[in-house]
Amino acid sequence: MSAPHWIQPHPQGIYVAPADCWVDPSVAVERALVTHGHADHARGGHGETLATPETLAIMDLRYNTREGAVPVAYGETLRLAGGVDATYLPAGHVLGSAQILLEHAGERVVITGDYKRRADPTCAPFELTPCDIFITEATFGLPIFTHPPITEEIGKLLGALEANPEACVLVGAYALGKAQRVIAELRAAGHHDPIYLHGAMERMCRLYEDLGVPLGELRLVADHTKEEMRGGVVVCPPSALNDRWSRRLPDPITAMASGWMRVRQRARQRNVELPLVISDHADWHELTQTVLEVNPRETWITHGREEALLRWHELHQRKARALALVGYEDEDD
């Protein structure tokens, strides 16, 4: 069976022809199926936005997209125009993130959006879904990318804190998903002291709490003195790590939570003293293992390191192609 003609990749997204709708379009369209709330997948201006309730809440906070919002629960199937069924399934990437299973004319297509296979206390775990066409991300699609257990990285953070009680550890983490995961993992590791936030992090953290993700006691840096923050963890956007704002902190040890911290040059570029390899994307082993477990007839590879994953498919005698989509960045990792 050849690739389905009803799923059409375009530079601005994936077009579902019978239903006249788009998945994660980079431009405003009449009907958009959105996998999650990061800016490279979600935007305002659509006539209708179909997404999980959590993603819609995140989009409303970030992009003021309340109008035209259509909530879709995990496991719920919507009948779209043209006889297309759409089912939203957990992707394990960030709160509310979903894979979208599209079924039409006897064929099953899964669009993963961004995903990870590791446990994460802030979001529902990835759900393996067999299909004919598997459209996967490849953000960390190189064999060098093997993410360590998060307990090891959180242990490094807490070790630095214990060794420097007069300082603080300043963690750069993206505002949606990564910051909340770091905080939740610190709590799981037994760190129940107040955690201090850059002002830009507060609204998303509060929304996570409103959506049922406990984060413990959070305080704003602006409301506290240097002395109060000694021995504490401070979470800020990556852009604030070396900003004038950080001067108000007590001898900060700069850390960065990202899968890209596996690349030493990236850590050096950001003047990061404590690189924490914490990713919300699948690593190389998880990408390839997921393809084996899903066992699709064909894999389509989106944003990321397509060449290595294409080569892996070739070596394993599996059919694959790369999609030339635009606008996908590593904003979320």
mmCIF file of C-alpha atoms in Angstrom:
data_model
loop_
_atom_site.group_PDB
_atom_site.id
_atom_site.type_symbol
_atom_site.label_atom_id
_atom_site.label_comp_id
_atom_site.label_asym_id
_atom_site.label_seq_id
_atom_site.Cartn_x
_atom_site.Cartn_y
_atom_site.Cartn_z
ATOM 1 C CA MET A 1 0.000 0.000 0.000
ATOM 2 C CA SER A 2 1.413 3.418 -0.930
ATOM 3 C CA ALA A 3 1.523 6.468 1.320
ATOM 4 C CA PRO A 4 -1.945 7.946 1.911
ATOM 5 C CA HIS A 5 -2.819 10.797 -0.423
ATOM 6 C CA TRP A 6 -5.158 12.321 2.149
ATOM 7 C CA ILE A 7 -2.282 13.383 4.458
ATOM 8 C CA GLN A 8 -0.262 16.093 2.721
ATOM 9 C CA PRO A 9 2.896 17.597 4.256
ATOM 10 C CA HIS A 10 3.415 21.293 3.496
ATOM 11 C CA PRO A 11 6.131 23.648 4.752
ATOM 12 C CA GLN A 12 3.590 25.301 7.069
ATOM 13 C CA GLY A 13 2.202 22.080 8.581
ATOM 14 C CA ILE A 14 0.430 18.819 7.809
ATOM 15 C CA TYR A 15 -2.775 19.140 5.799
ATOM 16 C CA VAL A 16 -5.596 16.618 6.236
ATOM 17 C CA ALA A 17 -7.331 16.967 2.880
ATOM 18 C CA PRO A 18 -10.741 15.256 3.399
ATOM 19 C CA ALA A 19 -11.320 17.181 6.633
ATOM 20 C CA ASP A 20 -9.858 20.465 5.302
ATOM 21 C CA CYS A 21 -7.832 20.979 8.477
ATOM 22 C CA TRP A 22 -4.189 21.296 9.524
ATOM 23 C CA VAL A 23 -2.058 19.757 12.263
ATOM 24 C CA ASP A 24 0.217 22.250 14.079
ATOM 25 C CA PRO A 25 0.128 24.849 11.289
ATOM 26 C CA SER A 26 2.616 27.720 11.469
ATOM 27 C CA VAL A 27 0.087 30.124 9.929
ATOM 28 C CA ALA A 28 -3.490 30.955 10.888
ATOM 29 C CA VAL A 29 -6.015 28.551 9.333
ATOM 30 C CA GLU A 30 -9.744 27.920 9.601
ATOM 31 C CA ARG A 31 -9.351 24.652 11.564
ATOM 32 C CA ALA A 32 -6.217 23.563 13.429
ATOM 33 C CA LEU A 33 -5.491 20.348 15.333
ATOM 34 C CA VAL A 34 -2.808 21.322 17.854
ATOM 35 C CA THR A 35 -0.572 18.812 19.644
ATOM 36 C CA HIS A 36 0.707 21.066 22.459
ATOM 37 C CA GLY A 37 1.253 24.639 23.583
ATOM 38 C CA HIS A 38 4.843 25.431 22.586
ATOM 39 C CA ALA A 39 5.149 28.332 20.178
ATOM 40 C CA ASP A 40 6.602 26.236 17.349
ATOM 41 C CA HIS A 41 3.417 24.118 17.316
ATOM 42 C CA ALA A 42 0.701 26.451 18.606
ATOM 43 C CA ARG A 43 -0.316 29.969 17.622
ATOM 44 C CA GLY A 44 -3.317 32.257 17.732
ATOM 45 C CA GLY A 45 -5.601 33.370 14.940
ATOM 46 C CA HIS A 46 -7.202 30.057 13.936
ATOM 47 C CA GLY A 47 -10.943 29.892 13.322
ATOM 48 C CA GLU A 48 -11.124 26.698 15.405
ATOM 49 C CA THR A 49 -8.442 25.159 17.604
ATOM 50 C CA LEU A 50 -8.877 21.501 18.569
ATOM 51 C CA ALA A 51 -6.622 20.494 21.477
ATOM 52 C CA THR A 52 -6.683 18.994 24.943
ATOM 53 C CA PRO A 53 -8.248 21.185 27.661
ATOM 54 C CA GLU A 54 -4.802 21.709 29.219
ATOM 55 C CA THR A 55 -3.274 22.807 25.908
ATOM 56 C CA LEU A 56 -6.173 25.177 25.309
ATOM 57 C CA ALA A 57 -5.644 26.702 28.774
ATOM 58 C CA ILE A 58 -1.926 27.115 28.036
ATOM 59 C CA MET A 59 -2.674 28.673 24.652
ATOM 60 C CA ASP A 60 -5.183 31.038 26.211
ATOM 61 C CA LEU A 61 -2.552 32.172 28.724
ATOM 62 C CA ARG A 62 0.193 32.533 26.121
ATOM 63 C CA TYR A 63 -1.644 33.622 22.983
ATOM 64 C CA ASN A 64 -5.145 34.714 24.115
ATOM 65 C CA THR A 65 -6.851 32.027 22.006
ATOM 66 C CA ARG A 66 -10.083 31.410 23.899
ATOM 67 C CA GLU A 67 -12.312 32.068 20.883
ATOM 68 C CA GLY A 68 -12.875 28.993 18.708
ATOM 69 C CA ALA A 69 -11.388 26.585 21.264
ATOM 70 C CA VAL A 70 -12.662 22.991 20.980
ATOM 71 C CA PRO A 71 -11.505 20.764 23.879
ATOM 72 C CA VAL A 72 -10.648 17.123 23.139
ATOM 73 C CA ALA A 73 -9.981 14.756 26.056
ATOM 74 C CA TYR A 74 -7.367 12.010 25.892
ATOM 75 C CA GLY A 75 -8.935 8.952 24.297
ATOM 76 C CA GLU A 76 -11.797 10.942 22.795
ATOM 77 C CA THR A 77 -12.466 10.468 19.076
ATOM 78 C CA LEU A 78 -13.891 13.285 16.963
ATOM 79 C CA ARG A 79 -15.508 12.656 13.598
ATOM 80 C CA LEU A 80 -14.181 15.356 11.273
ATOM 81 C CA ALA A 81 -15.455 16.243 7.827
ATOM 82 C CA GLY A 82 -14.723 13.814 5.005
ATOM 83 C CA GLY A 83 -14.996 10.713 7.203
ATOM 84 C CA VAL A 84 -11.787 11.366 9.152
ATOM 85 C CA ASP A 85 -11.640 10.302 12.820
ATOM 86 C CA ALA A 86 -9.208 12.124 15.124
ATOM 87 C CA THR A 87 -8.214 10.686 18.513
ATOM 88 C CA TYR A 88 -5.971 12.547 20.958
ATOM 89 C CA LEU A 89 -3.511 10.390 22.931
ATOM 90 C CA PRO A 90 -0.875 11.343 25.532
ATOM 91 C CA ALA A 91 2.552 12.309 24.181
ATOM 92 C CA GLY A 92 4.390 12.691 27.502
ATOM 93 C CA HIS A 93 6.088 15.920 26.361
ATOM 94 C CA VAL A 94 4.506 18.622 28.562
ATOM 95 C CA LEU A 95 1.167 19.096 30.308
ATOM 96 C CA GLY A 96 -1.654 18.511 27.807
ATOM 97 C CA SER A 97 0.627 17.357 24.991
ATOM 98 C CA ALA A 98 -0.980 14.901 22.604
ATOM 99 C CA GLN A 99 -0.301 12.615 19.718
ATOM 100 C CA ILE A 100 -3.066 12.736 17.136
ATOM 101 C CA LEU A 101 -4.299 9.478 15.594
ATOM 102 C CA LEU A 102 -6.054 10.102 12.276
ATOM 103 C CA GLU A 103 -8.098 7.308 10.701
ATOM 104 C CA HIS A 104 -9.530 7.413 7.198
ATOM 105 C CA ALA A 105 -10.308 4.846 4.484
ATOM 106 C CA GLY A 106 -8.885 2.010 6.566
ATOM 107 C CA GLU A 107 -5.544 3.737 7.234
ATOM 108 C CA ARG A 108 -4.117 4.921 10.553
ATOM 109 C CA VAL A 109 -1.712 7.856 10.801
ATOM 110 C CA VAL A 110 -0.148 8.961 14.104
ATOM 111 C CA ILE A 111 1.333 12.448 14.378
ATOM 112 C CA THR A 112 3.399 12.526 17.560
ATOM 113 C CA GLY A 113 4.077 16.246 17.850
ATOM 114 C CA ASP A 114 6.904 16.348 20.397
ATOM 115 C CA TYR A 115 7.145 13.404 22.780
ATOM 116 C CA LYS A 116 9.249 11.619 25.367
ATOM 117 C CA ARG A 117 9.145 8.153 26.906
ATOM 118 C CA ARG A 118 10.522 9.024 30.377
ATOM 119 C CA ALA A 119 8.239 9.348 33.405
ATOM 120 C CA ASP A 120 7.292 12.945 34.196
ATOM 121 C CA PRO A 121 5.205 13.922 37.254
ATOM 122 C CA THR A 122 3.759 16.919 35.410
ATOM 123 C CA CYS A 123 2.091 15.182 32.452
ATOM 124 C CA ALA A 124 0.422 11.980 31.281
ATOM 125 C CA PRO A 125 2.822 9.311 29.918
ATOM 126 C CA PHE A 126 3.310 8.577 26.217
ATOM 127 C CA GLU A 127 0.850 6.037 24.869
ATOM 128 C CA LEU A 128 2.180 3.624 22.250
ATOM 129 C CA THR A 129 -0.214 3.424 19.273
ATOM 130 C CA PRO A 130 0.277 1.076 16.294
ATOM 131 C CA CYS A 131 -0.349 2.688 12.921
ATOM 132 C CA ASP A 132 0.396 2.578 9.189
ATOM 133 C CA ILE A 133 2.164 5.951 8.974
ATOM 134 C CA PHE A 134 4.139 7.212 11.973
ATOM 135 C CA ILE A 135 5.018 10.926 11.827
ATOM 136 C CA THR A 136 7.734 11.416 14.419
ATOM 137 C CA GLU A 137 9.888 14.254 15.625
ATOM 138 C CA ALA A 138 13.684 13.838 15.621
ATOM 139 C CA THR A 139 14.915 16.705 17.822
ATOM 140 C CA PHE A 140 17.589 14.464 19.355
ATOM 141 C CA GLY A 141 17.882 12.128 16.389
ATOM 142 C CA LEU A 142 21.605 11.428 16.663
ATOM 143 C CA PRO A 143 23.223 8.444 18.427
ATOM 144 C CA ILE A 144 25.250 10.800 20.675
ATOM 145 C CA PHE A 145 22.054 11.840 22.430
ATOM 146 C CA THR A 146 21.365 9.463 25.309
ATOM 147 C CA HIS A 147 19.587 11.232 28.143
ATOM 148 C CA PRO A 148 20.704 10.209 31.645
ATOM 149 C CA PRO A 149 18.168 9.367 34.374
ATOM 150 C CA ILE A 150 16.659 12.587 35.673
ATOM 151 C CA THR A 151 17.359 11.498 39.254
ATOM 152 C CA GLU A 152 21.086 11.818 38.490
ATOM 153 C CA GLU A 153 20.706 15.361 37.176
ATOM 154 C CA ILE A 154 18.501 16.464 40.079
ATOM 155 C CA GLY A 155 21.095 14.886 42.374
ATOM 156 C CA LYS A 156 23.783 17.112 40.818
ATOM 157 C CA LEU A 157 21.633 20.168 41.449
ATOM 158 C CA LEU A 158 21.000 19.270 45.086
ATOM 159 C CA GLY A 159 24.670 18.360 45.551
ATOM 160 C CA ALA A 160 25.734 21.816 44.348
ATOM 161 C CA LEU A 161 23.241 23.374 46.750
ATOM 162 C CA GLU A 162 24.530 21.364 49.690
ATOM 163 C CA ALA A 163 28.161 22.184 48.868
ATOM 164 C CA ASN A 164 27.468 25.928 48.610
ATOM 165 C CA PRO A 165 25.033 26.828 51.419
ATOM 166 C CA GLU A 166 25.794 30.563 51.173
ATOM 167 C CA ALA A 167 25.009 30.671 47.462
ATOM 168 C CA CYS A 168 21.957 29.755 45.375
ATOM 169 C CA VAL A 169 21.568 27.590 42.305
ATOM 170 C CA LEU A 170 20.043 29.513 39.409
ATOM 171 C CA VAL A 171 18.402 27.113 36.958
ATOM 172 C CA GLY A 172 17.621 28.271 33.430
ATOM 173 C CA ALA A 173 14.545 26.392 32.232
ATOM 174 C CA TYR A 174 11.911 27.123 29.606
ATOM 175 C CA ALA A 175 8.715 28.547 31.042
ATOM 176 C CA LEU A 176 6.365 25.873 29.680
ATOM 177 C CA GLY A 177 7.072 22.312 30.760
ATOM 178 C CA LYS A 178 10.747 22.310 31.710
ATOM 179 C CA ALA A 179 10.485 24.704 34.673
ATOM 180 C CA GLN A 180 7.547 22.832 36.182
ATOM 181 C CA ARG A 181 9.178 19.452 35.623
ATOM 182 C CA VAL A 182 12.388 20.561 37.372
ATOM 183 C CA ILE A 183 10.376 21.865 40.321
ATOM 184 C CA ALA A 184 8.244 18.703 40.547
ATOM 185 C CA GLU A 185 11.334 16.467 40.345
ATOM 186 C CA LEU A 186 13.016 18.493 43.106
ATOM 187 C CA ARG A 187 9.943 17.882 45.273
ATOM 188 C CA ALA A 188 10.013 14.168 44.442
ATOM 189 C CA ALA A 189 13.672 14.098 45.533
ATOM 190 C CA GLY A 190 12.719 15.502 48.941
ATOM 191 C CA HIS A 191 13.522 19.194 48.431
ATOM 192 C CA HIS A 192 10.575 20.919 50.074
ATOM 193 C CA ASP A 193 12.124 24.344 50.752
ATOM 194 C CA PRO A 194 10.619 27.351 48.971
ATOM 195 C CA ILE A 195 11.697 27.657 45.334
ATOM 196 C CA TYR A 196 12.153 31.155 43.966
ATOM 197 C CA LEU A 197 10.861 32.239 40.571
ATOM 198 C CA HIS A 198 11.765 34.906 38.057
ATOM 199 C CA GLY A 199 8.609 36.927 37.433
ATOM 200 C CA ALA A 200 8.273 35.550 33.901
ATOM 201 C CA MET A 201 7.770 32.026 35.294
ATOM 202 C CA GLU A 202 4.955 32.726 37.728
ATOM 203 C CA ARG A 203 1.824 32.649 35.549
ATOM 204 C CA MET A 204 2.652 29.318 33.884
ATOM 205 C CA CYS A 205 3.575 27.709 37.211
ATOM 206 C CA ARG A 206 0.295 28.930 38.732
ATOM 207 C CA LEU A 207 -1.627 27.577 35.734
ATOM 208 C CA TYR A 208 0.007 24.162 36.198
ATOM 209 C CA GLU A 209 -1.129 24.220 39.817
ATOM 210 C CA ASP A 210 -4.656 25.241 38.758
ATOM 211 C CA LEU A 211 -4.642 22.258 36.367
ATOM 212 C CA GLY A 212 -3.775 19.845 39.171
ATOM 213 C CA VAL A 213 0.047 19.717 39.185
ATOM 214 C CA PRO A 214 1.355 20.438 42.739
ATOM 215 C CA LEU A 215 4.625 22.393 42.830
ATOM 216 C CA GLY A 216 5.016 23.195 46.526
ATOM 217 C CA GLU A 217 5.836 26.623 47.918
ATOM 218 C CA LEU A 218 6.877 29.073 45.197
ATOM 219 C CA ARG A 219 8.101 32.602 45.877
ATOM 220 C CA LEU A 220 8.933 35.510 43.596
ATOM 221 C CA VAL A 221 12.554 36.665 43.630
ATOM 222 C CA ALA A 222 11.361 40.276 43.531
ATOM 223 C CA ASP A 223 9.694 39.870 46.943
ATOM 224 C CA HIS A 224 12.780 38.574 48.783
ATOM 225 C CA THR A 225 16.264 39.624 49.829
ATOM 226 C CA LYS A 226 19.600 38.059 48.959
ATOM 227 C CA GLU A 227 19.898 36.718 52.482
ATOM 228 C CA GLU A 228 16.538 34.974 52.279
ATOM 229 C CA MET A 229 17.533 33.239 49.046
ATOM 230 C CA ARG A 230 20.869 31.826 50.266
ATOM 231 C CA GLY A 231 20.853 28.043 49.985
ATOM 232 C CA GLY A 232 17.845 28.144 47.679
ATOM 233 C CA VAL A 233 16.928 27.139 44.153
ATOM 234 C CA VAL A 234 15.950 29.908 41.749
ATOM 235 C CA VAL A 235 14.264 29.158 38.406
ATOM 236 C CA CYS A 236 14.420 31.632 35.538
ATOM 237 C CA PRO A 237 14.119 31.762 31.742
ATOM 238 C CA PRO A 238 17.379 30.826 29.975
ATOM 239 C CA SER A 239 17.687 34.407 28.736
ATOM 240 C CA ALA A 240 17.965 35.661 32.332
ATOM 241 C CA LEU A 241 20.887 33.423 33.333
ATOM 242 C CA ASN A 242 23.524 36.045 32.553
ATOM 243 C CA ASP A 243 21.232 39.061 32.683
ATOM 244 C CA ARG A 244 21.570 42.047 35.037
ATOM 245 C CA TRP A 245 18.552 40.616 36.873
ATOM 246 C CA SER A 246 20.721 37.839 38.339
ATOM 247 C CA ARG A 247 22.825 40.380 40.269
ATOM 248 C CA ARG A 248 20.154 40.495 42.954
ATOM 249 C CA LEU A 249 20.866 36.829 43.772
ATOM 250 C CA PRO A 250 23.371 35.531 46.374
ATOM 251 C CA ASP A 251 26.461 34.252 44.489
ATOM 252 C CA PRO A 252 24.426 32.245 41.958
ATOM 253 C CA ILE A 253 25.741 28.977 40.538
ATOM 254 C CA THR A 254 24.358 29.010 36.999
ATOM 255 C CA ALA A 255 22.683 25.823 35.812
ATOM 256 C CA MET A 256 20.692 25.032 32.676
ATOM 257 C CA ALA A 257 18.161 22.232 32.258
ATOM 258 C CA SER A 258 18.051 21.066 28.652
ATOM 259 C CA GLY A 259 18.766 18.058 26.495
ATOM 260 C CA TRP A 260 21.218 20.290 24.639
ATOM 261 C CA MET A 261 23.453 20.389 27.720
ATOM 262 C CA ARG A 262 24.830 17.090 26.411
ATOM 263 C CA VAL A 263 26.710 19.338 23.940
ATOM 264 C CA ARG A 264 29.505 21.003 25.916
ATOM 265 C CA GLN A 265 29.822 23.862 23.456
ATOM 266 C CA ARG A 266 26.222 24.892 24.137
ATOM 267 C CA ALA A 267 26.901 24.975 27.870
ATOM 268 C CA ARG A 268 30.022 27.081 27.324
ATOM 269 C CA GLN A 269 28.157 29.480 25.046
ATOM 270 C CA ARG A 270 25.679 30.189 27.844
ATOM 271 C CA ASN A 271 28.367 30.351 30.558
ATOM 272 C CA VAL A 272 26.657 27.462 32.353
ATOM 273 C CA GLU A 273 28.591 26.119 35.348
ATOM 274 C CA LEU A 274 26.223 23.234 36.053
ATOM 275 C CA PRO A 275 24.794 21.686 32.868
ATOM 276 C CA LEU A 276 21.766 19.503 33.621
ATOM 277 C CA VAL A 277 20.846 17.084 30.827
ATOM 278 C CA ILE A 278 17.071 17.132 31.325
ATOM 279 C CA SER A 279 15.073 16.754 28.135
ATOM 280 C CA ASP A 280 11.386 16.681 27.297
ATOM 281 C CA HIS A 281 12.080 14.912 24.005
ATOM 282 C CA ALA A 282 12.880 11.293 23.188
ATOM 283 C CA ASP A 283 16.573 10.509 22.855
ATOM 284 C CA TRP A 284 18.105 8.424 20.054
ATOM 285 C CA HIS A 285 17.375 5.062 21.681
ATOM 286 C CA GLU A 286 13.795 6.052 22.488
ATOM 287 C CA LEU A 287 13.170 7.338 18.959
ATOM 288 C CA THR A 288 14.372 4.126 17.354
ATOM 289 C CA GLN A 289 12.769 1.855 19.955
ATOM 290 C CA THR A 290 9.439 3.636 19.502
ATOM 291 C CA VAL A 291 9.536 3.035 15.740
ATOM 292 C CA LEU A 292 10.201 -0.664 16.367
ATOM 293 C CA GLU A 293 7.334 -0.902 18.853
ATOM 294 C CA VAL A 294 4.848 1.059 16.741
ATOM 295 C CA ASN A 295 6.003 -0.921 13.674
ATOM 296 C CA PRO A 296 4.535 1.369 11.006
ATOM 297 C CA ARG A 297 4.522 0.640 7.302
ATOM 298 C CA GLU A 298 6.340 3.939 6.814
ATOM 299 C CA THR A 299 7.881 6.618 9.050
ATOM 300 C CA TRP A 300 7.789 10.327 8.259
ATOM 301 C CA ILE A 301 10.397 12.359 10.112
ATOM 302 C CA THR A 302 9.830 15.995 11.033
ATOM 303 C CA HIS A 303 11.940 18.700 12.661
ATOM 304 C CA GLY A 304 15.295 17.643 13.943
ATOM 305 C CA ARG A 305 18.201 15.450 12.813
ATOM 306 C CA GLU A 306 16.419 13.644 9.994
ATOM 307 C CA GLU A 307 19.482 12.288 8.187
ATOM 308 C CA ALA A 308 20.666 9.923 10.926
ATOM 309 C CA LEU A 309 17.170 8.585 11.559
ATOM 310 C CA LEU A 310 16.623 8.098 7.829
ATOM 311 C CA ARG A 311 19.893 6.158 7.674
ATOM 312 C CA TRP A 312 18.818 3.995 10.631
ATOM 313 C CA HIS A 313 15.587 3.130 8.787
ATOM 314 C CA GLU A 314 17.574 2.225 5.686
ATOM 315 C CA LEU A 315 19.876 -0.071 7.663
ATOM 316 C CA HIS A 316 16.838 -1.746 9.237
ATOM 317 C CA GLN A 317 15.091 -2.061 5.859
ATOM 318 C CA ARG A 318 12.284 0.249 6.893
ATOM 319 C CA LYS A 319 10.611 2.800 4.675
ATOM 320 C CA ALA A 320 11.010 6.447 5.746
ATOM 321 C CA ARG A 321 11.026 9.995 4.417
ATOM 322 C CA ALA A 322 11.897 13.421 5.793
ATOM 323 C CA LEU A 323 9.338 16.234 5.804
ATOM 324 C CA ALA A 324 10.456 19.781 5.067
ATOM 325 C CA LEU A 325 8.390 21.633 7.669
ATOM 326 C CA VAL A 326 9.358 25.162 8.691
ATOM 327 C CA GLY A 327 9.238 26.949 12.021
ATOM 328 C CA TYR A 328 10.096 24.079 14.343
ATOM 329 C CA GLU A 329 12.723 25.104 16.874
ATOM 330 C CA ASP A 330 14.114 23.813 20.171
ATOM 331 C CA GLU A 331 12.227 26.490 22.134
ATOM 332 C CA ASP A 332 10.941 23.829 24.457
ATOM 333 C CA ASP A 333 14.240 22.115 25.283
#
